[in-house]
Tab-separated table of C-alpha atoms and ligand atoms in Angstrom:
chain	number	residue	atom	x	y	z
I	53	UNK	CA	19.568	-17.298	-9.255
I	54	UNK	CA	21.923	-14.404	-9.922
I	55	UNK	CA	21.024	-10.905	-8.696
I	56	UNK	CA	20.251	-9.972	-12.343
I	57	UNK	CA	17.714	-12.757	-12.818
I	58	UNK	CA	14.051	-12.067	-12.222
I	59	UNK	CA	12.379	-13.825	-9.299
I	60	UNK	CA	9.165	-15.443	-10.527
I	61	UNK	CA	8.084	-17.487	-7.516
I	62	UNK	CA	6.114	-17.206	-4.297
I	63	UNK	CA	7.602	-16.696	-0.835
I	64	UNK	CA	5.448	-17.383	2.217
I	65	UNK	CA	6.220	-15.908	5.633
I	66	UNK	CA	4.282	-17.282	8.594
I	67	UNK	CA	4.834	-16.997	12.314
I	68	UNK	CA	3.562	-15.627	15.612
I	69	UNK	CA	2.721	-11.970	16.253
I	70	UNK	CA	5.535	-9.465	16.441
I	71	UNK	CA	8.209	-11.656	14.853
I	72	UNK	CA	8.654	-9.103	12.061
I	73	UNK	CA	6.664	-10.770	9.269
I	74	UNK	CA	5.206	-7.561	7.796
I	75	UNK	CA	8.414	-5.531	7.857
I	76	UNK	CA	10.523	-8.418	6.584
I	77	UNK	CA	7.991	-9.376	3.876
I	78	UNK	CA	7.966	-5.791	2.567
I	79	UNK	CA	11.773	-5.709	2.484
I	80	UNK	CA	12.009	-9.070	0.717
I	81	UNK	CA	9.331	-8.064	-1.822
I	82	UNK	CA	11.172	-4.806	-2.568
I	83	UNK	CA	14.470	-6.673	-3.010
I	84	UNK	CA	12.995	-9.350	-5.280
I	85	UNK	CA	10.796	-6.913	-7.241
I	86	UNK	CA	7.772	-8.916	-6.082
I	87	UNK	CA	4.268	-7.988	-4.961
I	88	UNK	CA	3.390	-8.164	-1.255
I	89	UNK	CA	0.230	-9.436	0.420
I	90	UNK	CA	-0.526	-8.879	4.121
I	91	UNK	CA	-3.252	-11.440	4.896
I	92	UNK	CA	-3.455	-10.319	8.536
I	93	UNK	CA	-4.686	-6.952	7.203
I	94	UNK	CA	-7.562	-8.809	5.513
I	95	UNK	CA	-8.645	-10.500	8.774
I	96	UNK	CA	-8.293	-7.141	10.521
I	97	UNK	CA	-10.463	-5.443	7.865
I	98	UNK	CA	-13.081	-8.198	8.309
I	99	UNK	CA	-12.984	-7.429	12.038
I	100	UNK	CA	-13.691	-3.744	11.342
I	101	UNK	CA	-16.799	-4.820	9.400
I	102	UNK	CA	-17.915	-6.989	12.354
I	103	UNK	CA	-17.364	-4.271	14.953
I	104	UNK	CA	-19.057	-1.596	12.821
I	105	UNK	CA	-22.093	-3.846	12.393
I	106	UNK	CA	-22.349	-4.137	16.188
I	107	UNK	CA	-21.874	-7.900	15.940
I	108	UNK	CA	-20.360	-9.887	18.809
I	109	UNK	CA	-17.025	-11.351	17.510
I	110	UNK	CA	-17.874	-14.546	19.456
I	111	UNK	CA	-21.099	-15.064	17.460
I	112	UNK	CA	-19.674	-17.147	14.609
I	113	UNK	CA	-22.849	-17.222	12.453
I	114	UNK	CA	-23.379	-13.465	12.645
I	115	UNK	CA	-19.663	-12.862	12.005
I	116	UNK	CA	-19.776	-15.097	8.910
I	117	UNK	CA	-22.879	-13.294	7.529
I	118	UNK	CA	-21.402	-9.858	8.179
I	119	UNK	CA	-18.045	-10.616	6.560
I	120	UNK	CA	-19.748	-12.267	3.559
I	121	UNK	CA	-21.627	-9.028	2.942
I	122	UNK	CA	-18.558	-6.790	3.300
I	123	UNK	CA	-16.297	-5.724	0.407
I	124	UNK	CA	-12.745	-6.187	1.695
I	125	UNK	CA	-9.949	-4.818	-0.469
I	126	UNK	CA	-6.186	-4.871	0.108
I	127	UNK	CA	-3.367	-3.757	-2.158
I	128	UNK	CA	-0.374	-5.855	-3.226
I	129	UNK	CA	2.190	-3.067	-3.599
I	130	UNK	CA	4.929	-3.265	-0.938
I	131	UNK	CA	5.470	0.512	-1.060
I	132	UNK	CA	1.900	1.581	-0.223
I	133	UNK	CA	-0.758	0.338	2.167
I	134	UNK	CA	-4.275	0.002	0.787
I	135	UNK	CA	-6.905	-1.530	3.064
I	136	UNK	CA	-10.584	-0.754	2.525
I	137	UNK	CA	-13.941	-2.010	3.764
I	138	UNK	CA	-16.845	-1.143	1.477
I	139	UNK	CA	-14.714	1.557	-0.153
I	140	UNK	CA	-13.669	3.199	3.138
I	141	UNK	CA	-9.964	3.454	4.031
I	142	UNK	CA	-9.350	1.496	7.263
I	143	UNK	CA	-5.536	1.167	6.993
I	144	UNK	CA	-4.939	3.050	10.251
I	145	UNK	CA	-7.939	1.675	12.142
I	146	UNK	CA	-7.021	-1.980	11.642
I	147	UNK	CA	-3.924	-1.470	13.848
I	148	UNK	CA	-5.958	-0.152	16.813
I	149	UNK	CA	-6.488	-1.929	20.135
I	150	UNK	CA	-10.189	-2.646	19.528
I	151	UNK	CA	-9.489	-4.537	16.280
I	152	UNK	CA	-6.405	-6.308	17.682
I	153	UNK	CA	-8.468	-7.630	20.616
I	154	UNK	CA	-11.242	-9.020	18.394
I	155	UNK	CA	-9.330	-10.261	15.339
I	156	UNK	CA	-8.422	-13.720	16.651
I	157	UNK	CA	-12.088	-14.592	17.253
I	158	UNK	CA	-13.135	-13.355	13.804
I	159	UNK	CA	-10.270	-15.161	12.062
I	160	UNK	CA	-11.185	-18.459	13.767
I	161	UNK	CA	-14.575	-18.602	11.977
I	162	UNK	CA	-14.261	-21.231	9.184
I	163	UNK	CA	-16.585	-19.422	6.744
I	164	UNK	CA	-14.538	-16.234	7.129
I	165	UNK	CA	-11.341	-18.175	6.451
I	166	UNK	CA	-12.803	-19.826	3.321
I	167	UNK	CA	-13.898	-16.449	1.972
I	168	UNK	CA	-10.570	-14.726	2.623
I	169	UNK	CA	-8.425	-17.672	1.490
I	170	UNK	CA	-10.306	-17.664	-1.854
I	171	UNK	CA	-9.668	-13.930	-2.127
I	172	UNK	CA	-5.994	-14.364	-1.217
I	173	UNK	CA	-5.491	-17.024	-3.884
I	174	UNK	CA	-7.177	-14.804	-6.495
I	175	UNK	CA	-4.936	-11.865	-5.541
I	176	UNK	CA	-1.831	-14.062	-5.717
I	177	UNK	CA	-2.877	-15.462	-9.102
I	178	UNK	CA	-2.985	-11.979	-10.591
I	179	UNK	CA	0.073	-10.617	-8.752
I	180	UNK	CA	2.915	-12.552	-10.430
I	181	UNK	CA	5.959	-12.982	-8.167
I	182	UNK	CA	4.790	-12.381	-4.629
I	183	UNK	CA	5.681	-12.443	-0.935
I	184	UNK	CA	2.684	-13.379	1.238
I	185	UNK	CA	2.646	-13.198	5.026
I	186	UNK	CA	0.249	-14.552	7.623
I	187	UNK	CA	-0.354	-17.632	9.759
I	188	UNK	CA	-1.474	-20.365	7.322
I	189	UNK	CA	0.093	-19.327	4.031
I	190	UNK	CA	2.601	-22.163	3.762
I	191	UNK	CA	0.212	-24.767	5.231
I	192	UNK	CA	-3.098	-23.865	3.542
I	193	UNK	CA	-3.141	-20.902	1.168
I	194	UNK	CA	-0.070	-21.661	-1.001
I	195	UNK	CA	1.056	-25.231	-0.255
I	196	UNK	CA	3.187	-25.280	-3.442
I	197	UNK	CA	5.056	-22.013	-2.796
I	198	UNK	CA	8.674	-21.719	-3.983
I	199	UNK	CA	9.961	-20.955	-0.498
I	200	UNK	CA	8.221	-21.200	2.876
I	201	UNK	CA	9.684	-19.397	5.857
I	202	UNK	CA	8.437	-19.708	9.441
I	203	UNK	CA	9.675	-16.722	11.416
I	204	UNK	CA	10.164	-16.966	15.173
I	205	UNK	CA	11.661	-14.793	17.929
I	206	UNK	CA	11.723	-15.071	21.712
I	207	UNK	CA	8.631	-13.706	23.521
I	208	UNK	CA	10.838	-11.039	25.159
I	209	UNK	CA	12.236	-9.838	21.814
I	210	UNK	CA	8.750	-9.720	20.307
I	211	UNK	CA	7.323	-7.712	23.200
I	212	UNK	CA	10.258	-5.267	23.014
I	213	UNK	CA	9.779	-4.858	19.256
I	214	UNK	CA	6.063	-4.199	19.606
I	215	UNK	CA	6.809	-1.726	22.451
I	216	UNK	CA	9.319	0.066	20.215
I	217	UNK	CA	6.762	0.217	17.418
I	218	UNK	CA	4.202	1.823	19.754
I	219	UNK	CA	6.679	4.079	21.613
I	220	UNK	CA	6.063	2.297	24.924
I	221	UNK	CA	8.856	2.158	27.528
I	222	UNK	CA	7.197	1.646	30.944
I	223	UNK	CA	7.920	-1.949	32.103
I	224	UNK	CA	4.336	-2.571	33.260
I	225	UNK	CA	2.993	-1.494	29.860
I	226	UNK	CA	5.530	-3.729	28.080
I	227	UNK	CA	4.293	-6.586	30.284
I	228	UNK	CA	0.718	-5.917	29.111
I	229	UNK	CA	1.903	-6.045	25.491
I	230	UNK	CA	3.723	-9.332	26.157
I	231	UNK	CA	0.565	-10.834	27.699
I	232	UNK	CA	-1.486	-9.703	24.703
I	233	UNK	CA	0.969	-11.296	22.241
I	234	UNK	CA	0.848	-14.527	24.275
I	235	UNK	CA	-2.959	-14.545	24.331
I	236	UNK	CA	-3.207	-14.025	20.568
I	237	UNK	CA	-0.563	-16.685	19.793
I	238	UNK	CA	-2.322	-19.233	22.013
I	239	UNK	CA	-5.645	-18.503	20.344
I	240	UNK	CA	-4.194	-18.580	16.798
I	241	UNK	CA	-2.246	-21.821	17.471
I	242	UNK	CA	-5.086	-23.715	19.109
I	243	UNK	CA	-8.003	-22.941	16.790
I	244	UNK	CA	-9.379	-25.910	14.847
I	245	UNK	CA	-9.317	-24.369	11.377
I	246	UNK	CA	-5.830	-23.642	9.965
I	247	UNK	CA	-3.959	-23.202	13.259
I	248	UNK	CA	-0.658	-21.335	13.319
I	249	UNK	CA	2.123	-23.871	12.790
I	250	UNK	CA	5.108	-24.285	10.470
I	251	UNK	CA	4.560	-26.188	7.213
I	252	UNK	CA	6.474	-29.481	7.120
I	253	UNK	CA	8.732	-28.046	4.398
I	254	UNK	CA	9.188	-24.566	5.904
I	255	UNK	CA	12.600	-23.160	6.821
I	256	UNK	CA	12.471	-21.880	10.407
I	257	UNK	CA	14.298	-18.559	10.838
I	258	UNK	CA	14.856	-17.419	14.428
I	259	UNK	CA	15.148	-13.631	14.302
I	260	UNK	CA	15.821	-13.080	18.029
I	261	UNK	CA	19.450	-12.103	17.467
I	262	UNK	CA	19.125	-10.668	13.964
I	263	UNK	CA	18.196	-7.113	13.069
I	264	UNK	CA	15.453	-6.500	10.511
I	265	UNK	CA	17.843	-6.143	7.563
I	266	UNK	CA	19.636	-9.310	8.668
I	267	UNK	CA	16.351	-11.240	8.428
I	268	UNK	CA	15.539	-9.722	5.018
I	269	UNK	CA	19.008	-10.748	3.764
I	270	UNK	CA	18.568	-14.275	5.117
I	271	UNK	CA	15.163	-14.740	3.407
I	272	UNK	CA	16.448	-13.291	0.103
I	273	UNK	CA	19.425	-15.665	0.328
I	274	UNK	CA	17.037	-18.607	0.912
I	275	UNK	CA	14.867	-17.555	-2.064
I	276	UNK	CA	17.946	-17.212	-4.247
I	277	UNK	CA	19.357	-20.609	-3.308
I	278	UNK	CA	15.953	-22.336	-3.646
I	279	UNK	CA	15.501	-21.001	-7.184
I	280	UNK	CA	19.126	-21.884	-8.085
I	281	UNK	CA	18.624	-25.447	-6.785
I	282	UNK	CA	15.426	-25.737	-8.876
I	283	UNK	CA	17.291	-24.577	-11.994
I	284	UNK	CA	20.050	-27.175	-11.467
I	285	UNK	CA	17.550	-30.036	-10.934
E	265	ATP	N1	14.697	-8.536	13.429
E	265	ATP	C1	14.171	-7.483	14.014
E	265	ATP	N2	14.813	-6.852	15.004
E	265	ATP	C2	14.266	-5.795	15.633
E	265	ATP	N3	13.064	-5.261	15.329
E	265	ATP	C3	12.376	-5.830	14.340
E	265	ATP	C4	12.873	-6.962	13.628
E	265	ATP	N4	11.962	-7.314	12.702
E	265	ATP	C5	10.924	-6.454	12.839
E	265	ATP	N5	11.183	-5.552	13.801
E	265	ATP	C6	10.288	-4.491	14.293
E	265	ATP	O1	9.328	-5.148	15.115
E	265	ATP	C7	8.041	-4.519	15.006
E	265	ATP	C8	7.000	-5.578	14.683
E	265	ATP	O2	7.237	-6.051	13.367
E	265	ATP	P1	6.067	-6.478	12.398
E	265	ATP	O3	4.879	-5.598	12.553
E	265	ATP	O4	6.667	-6.595	11.038
E	265	ATP	O5	5.732	-7.924	12.988
E	265	ATP	P2	4.599	-8.953	12.559
E	265	ATP	O6	5.148	-10.309	12.739
E	265	ATP	O7	4.085	-8.617	11.201
E	265	ATP	O8	3.486	-8.664	13.640
E	265	ATP	P3	1.905	-8.997	13.581
E	265	ATP	O9	1.770	-10.433	13.220
E	265	ATP	O10	1.411	-8.733	14.953
E	265	ATP	O11	1.297	-8.078	12.560
E	265	ATP	C9	8.219	-3.433	13.955
E	265	ATP	O12	8.418	-2.195	14.611
E	265	ATP	C10	9.472	-3.819	13.200
E	265	ATP	O13	10.146	-2.706	12.653
E	266	LIG	N1	-3.174	-15.813	7.334
E	266	LIG	C1	-3.616	-15.280	8.506
E	266	LIG	C2	-3.258	-13.996	8.883
E	266	LIG	C3	-3.741	-13.508	10.070
E	266	LIG	N2	-4.559	-14.264	10.816
E	266	LIG	C4	-5.159	-13.762	12.053
E	266	LIG	C5	-4.387	-14.087	13.291
E	266	LIG	C6	-3.891	-12.781	13.815
E	266	LIG	O1	-4.056	-12.702	15.221
E	266	LIG	C7	-4.745	-11.741	13.100
E	266	LIG	C8	-4.018	-10.477	12.716
E	266	LIG	O2	-2.839	-10.789	12.007
E	266	LIG	P1	-1.571	-9.780	12.030
E	266	LIG	O3	-1.999	-8.533	11.355
E	266	LIG	O4	-1.254	-9.533	13.470
E	266	LIG	O5	-0.506	-10.524	11.280
E	266	LIG	O6	-5.266	-12.355	11.953
E	266	LIG	C9	-4.870	-15.531	10.426
E	266	LIG	O7	-5.617	-16.234	11.134
E	266	LIG	N3	-4.409	-16.017	9.272
């Protein structure tokens, strides 16, 4: 695919927390002129609905009922962030500690996953070319995607990145962040329904020693060469 040609496919970006999926996916979408879908934001919005209803995130039946009754909306424009629950803007709230602590439990509920995966596929179907990031996009949501990337980085790099994002410098606070990332990864990788793992045909990109732009360039290069190989076949 030359730079002038239009990208018409789907790129999936999966991987553990703090590897840079959201920032890289936005950059790749902007470069390719594609839409962008943050599926983690959807599970976070579902968690807001659960917490606001006073439901225990460990009560799977109540979580499923609450999320089924909630109207969860996310945008697919890489330049703006739209996340709403029942018409209320929750874009800032979904990044808070309370939601981050509870989101793994909510996202492990099979009925919640079925509901949000259906919604994700509908959004993708109407988005055209798209970059979608999450944990199960290459394995479950879009198994026929043009390019699947599984992003990794060392636990130390991920904790430092998250600390930088939050303006945290004290070593003991960075250690707390690292423990939280570890806890969430273990939970997300060991759940029964759609655990975090690379798709068999995913390209693994280790971003530990790459800066953000370097990762964006690498994924754009992979998308370009995948499309070019498809055109030659
Ligand atoms: N290659 C990189 N080098 C250094 N910093 C990076 C790199 N990629 C992303 N970052 C920074 O790391 C932080 C975390 O990135 P981001 O939120 O995109 O990760 P994520 O994988 O989407 O995390 P989560 O799954 O928890 O939402 C951000 O501040 C981002 O700017
Ligand atoms: N496709 C997805 C996306 C996200 N999740 C879960 C697992 C994460 O801990 C949580 C928040 O995601 P983040 O915003 O940190 O990317 O949502 C999932 O199970 N499947």
